[in-house]
DNA sequence: ATATTGACATTTA
DNA sequence: ATAAATGCCAATA
């Protein structure tokens, strides 16, 4: 299987209302290039089935989103996560440690 | 807080 | 098939 498939699998493990970081995902995949994750998610084959909006940057910033950052923020808010100036409020509280 | 450098799968030419 | 460019980043010279 490709890194890409693993990537999706990992992301799908993130429970609703929780978020994780690109770094975490990358390490869970066994790679160190967290940017590769961004590429994979950008060309996301199934943007609806894959909750890529639950993956954010390590410092709590939302990062980007292929469908528009605003969209991502809204999705996260619907899951009970507050966002302020593109940054998650109480980020550590929602952080989901993979593995 | 800004700039620079590092790291890597995927995409595009 | 090969090389160069891209990106939802992270750590720090």
mmCIF file of C-alpha atoms (C1' of nucleotides) in Angstrom:
data_model
loop_
_atom_site.group_PDB
_atom_site.id
_atom_site.type_symbol
_atom_site.label_atom_id
_atom_site.label_comp_id
_atom_site.label_asym_id
_atom_site.label_seq_id
_atom_site.Cartn_x
_atom_site.Cartn_y
_atom_site.Cartn_z
ATOM 1 C CA UNK A 1 0.000 0.000 0.000
ATOM 2 C CA UNK A 2 1.147 3.520 -0.589
ATOM 3 C CA UNK A 3 1.910 6.184 1.933
ATOM 4 C CA UNK A 4 -1.126 7.953 0.679
ATOM 5 C CA UNK A 5 -3.496 5.166 1.650
ATOM 6 C CA UNK A 6 -1.941 4.911 5.077
ATOM 7 C CA UNK A 7 -2.332 8.607 5.437
ATOM 8 C CA UNK A 8 -6.048 8.447 4.925
ATOM 9 C CA UNK A 9 -6.368 5.559 7.299
ATOM 10 C CA UNK A 10 -4.561 7.434 10.028
ATOM 11 C CA UNK A 11 -6.603 10.553 9.581
ATOM 12 C CA UNK A 12 -9.824 8.612 9.736
ATOM 13 C CA UNK A 13 -8.819 7.473 13.190
ATOM 14 C CA UNK A 14 -9.049 10.955 14.533
ATOM 15 C CA UNK A 15 -12.302 11.065 16.504
ATOM 16 C CA UNK A 16 -14.859 13.776 15.958
ATOM 17 C CA UNK A 17 -14.180 16.845 17.970
ATOM 18 C CA UNK A 18 -10.460 16.154 18.191
ATOM 19 C CA UNK A 19 -7.569 17.287 16.040
ATOM 20 C CA UNK A 20 -4.045 16.184 15.313
ATOM 21 C CA UNK A 21 -0.988 17.678 13.684
ATOM 22 C CA UNK A 22 0.769 17.085 10.398
ATOM 23 C CA UNK A 23 3.828 16.048 12.275
ATOM 24 C CA UNK A 24 1.957 13.407 14.221
ATOM 25 C CA UNK A 25 0.433 12.007 11.087
ATOM 26 C CA UNK A 26 3.769 11.929 9.322
ATOM 27 C CA UNK A 27 5.462 10.104 12.145
ATOM 28 C CA UNK A 28 2.630 7.648 12.370
ATOM 29 C CA UNK A 29 3.229 6.942 8.722
ATOM 30 C CA UNK A 30 6.869 6.367 9.403
ATOM 31 C CA UNK A 31 8.135 9.387 7.499
ATOM 32 C CA UNK A 32 9.681 12.645 8.631
ATOM 33 C CA UNK A 33 8.515 14.843 5.844
ATOM 34 C CA UNK A 34 5.399 16.350 7.246
ATOM 35 C CA UNK A 35 5.050 18.463 4.145
ATOM 36 C CA UNK A 36 4.377 15.358 2.169
ATOM 37 C CA UNK A 37 1.166 15.055 4.131
ATOM 38 C CA UNK A 38 0.071 18.430 2.946
ATOM 39 C CA UNK A 39 0.608 17.398 -0.628
ATOM 40 C CA UNK A 40 -1.305 14.189 -0.201
ATOM 41 C CA UNK A 41 -4.231 15.916 1.397
ATOM 42 C CA UNK A 42 -4.246 18.705 -1.100
ATOM 43 C CA UNK A 43 -4.840 16.322 -3.939
ATOM 44 C CA UNK A 44 -7.339 14.581 -1.742
ATOM 45 C CA UNK A 45 -9.305 12.052 -3.808
ATOM 46 C CA UNK A 46 -12.241 12.032 -1.418
ATOM 47 C CA UNK A 47 -12.472 15.389 0.325
ATOM 48 C CA UNK A 48 -15.746 14.448 1.920
ATOM 49 C CA UNK A 49 -14.987 11.031 3.304
ATOM 50 C CA UNK A 50 -11.656 12.119 4.616
ATOM 51 C CA UNK A 51 -11.707 14.468 7.624
ATOM 52 C CA UNK A 52 -8.552 16.267 6.636
ATOM 53 C CA UNK A 53 -9.873 19.293 8.432
ATOM 54 C CA UNK A 54 -8.968 17.633 11.692
ATOM 55 C CA UNK A 55 -5.321 17.924 10.869
ATOM 56 C CA UNK A 56 -3.700 21.208 11.813
ATOM 57 C CA UNK A 57 -0.289 22.705 12.391
ATOM 58 C CA UNK A 58 1.741 21.986 15.498
ATOM 59 C CA UNK A 59 1.405 25.458 16.920
ATOM 60 C CA UNK A 60 -2.381 25.268 16.868
ATOM 61 C CA UNK A 61 -2.899 27.216 13.692
ATOM 62 C CA UNK A 62 -5.481 25.782 11.368
ATOM 63 C CA UNK A 63 -3.069 25.793 8.475
ATOM 64 C CA UNK A 64 -4.689 25.690 5.079
ATOM 65 C CA UNK A 65 -7.440 23.874 3.319
ATOM 66 C CA UNK A 66 -7.997 22.872 -0.237
ATOM 67 C CA UNK A 67 -11.591 24.114 -0.140
ATOM 68 C CA UNK A 68 -10.727 27.364 1.576
ATOM 69 C CA UNK A 69 -9.518 27.987 5.092
ATOM 70 C CA UNK A 70 -12.881 29.414 6.068
ATOM 71 C CA UNK A 71 -14.518 26.142 5.218
ATOM 72 C CA UNK A 72 -12.121 24.214 7.384
ATOM 73 C CA UNK A 73 -12.690 26.465 10.332
ATOM 74 C CA UNK A 74 -16.394 26.096 10.027
ATOM 75 C CA UNK A 75 -16.160 22.328 9.966
ATOM 76 C CA UNK A 76 -14.059 22.343 13.092
ATOM 77 C CA UNK A 77 -16.450 24.680 14.828
ATOM 78 C CA UNK A 78 -19.287 22.324 14.111
ATOM 79 C CA UNK A 79 -17.391 19.713 16.027
ATOM 80 C CA UNK A 80 -17.156 21.946 19.019
ATOM 81 C CA UNK A 81 -13.759 23.459 18.422
ATOM 82 C CA UNK A 82 -13.412 27.208 18.763
ATOM 83 C CA UNK A 83 -11.087 29.058 16.434
ATOM 84 C CA UNK A 84 -9.648 32.520 16.859
ATOM 85 C CA UNK A 85 -7.709 34.229 14.083
ATOM 86 C CA UNK A 86 -6.969 30.962 12.350
ATOM 87 C CA UNK A 87 -5.818 29.463 15.602
ATOM 88 C CA UNK A 88 -7.507 26.819 17.662
ATOM 89 C CA UNK A 89 -8.548 27.873 21.123
ATOM 90 C CA UNK A 90 -7.340 25.447 23.790
ATOM 91 C CA UNK A 91 -5.566 23.467 21.129
ATOM 92 C CA UNK A 92 -3.948 21.074 23.606
ATOM 93 C CA UNK A 93 -7.349 20.151 24.918
ATOM 94 C CA UNK A 94 -8.482 18.873 21.543
ATOM 95 C CA UNK A 95 -5.172 17.414 20.488
ATOM 96 C CA UNK A 96 -5.358 13.751 19.605
ATOM 97 C CA UNK A 97 -2.188 11.728 20.026
ATOM 98 C CA UNK A 98 -2.105 9.106 17.317
ATOM 99 C CA UNK A 99 -1.110 5.589 18.211
ATOM 100 C "C1'" DA B 1 7.582 37.914 15.216
ATOM 101 C "C1'" DT B 2 10.103 37.171 10.647
ATOM 102 C "C1'" DA B 3 13.396 34.649 7.816
ATOM 103 C "C1'" DT B 4 15.923 30.672 6.682
ATOM 104 C "C1'" DT B 5 16.650 25.892 6.319
ATOM 105 C "C1'" DG B 6 15.279 21.089 6.472
ATOM 106 C "C1'" DA B 7 12.608 17.162 4.723
ATOM 107 C "C1'" DC B 8 9.698 14.224 1.345
ATOM 108 C "C1'" DA B 9 5.630 12.049 -1.273
ATOM 109 C "C1'" DT B 10 3.145 13.600 -5.168
ATOM 110 C "C1'" DT B 11 2.479 16.128 -9.282
ATOM 111 C "C1'" DT B 12 3.733 18.200 -13.316
ATOM 112 C "C1'" DA B 13 6.736 19.148 -17.329
ATOM 113 C "C1'" DA C 1 11.424 7.369 -16.986
ATOM 114 C "C1'" DT C 2 13.801 11.653 -14.958
ATOM 115 C "C1'" DA C 3 14.103 16.127 -13.100
ATOM 116 C "C1'" DA C 4 12.019 20.044 -11.189
ATOM 117 C "C1'" DA C 5 8.258 22.160 -8.678
ATOM 118 C "C1'" DT C 6 4.728 21.980 -5.073
ATOM 119 C "C1'" DG C 7 2.670 21.975 -0.453
ATOM 120 C "C1'" DC C 8 -2.997 22.091 4.686
ATOM 121 C "C1'" DC C 9 4.686 22.234 7.717
ATOM 122 C "C1'" DA C 10 8.304 22.380 11.611
ATOM 123 C "C1'" DA C 11 12.428 23.561 13.816
ATOM 124 C "C1'" DT C 12 15.875 26.988 14.256
ATOM 125 C "C1'" DA C 13 21.834 27.476 11.715
#
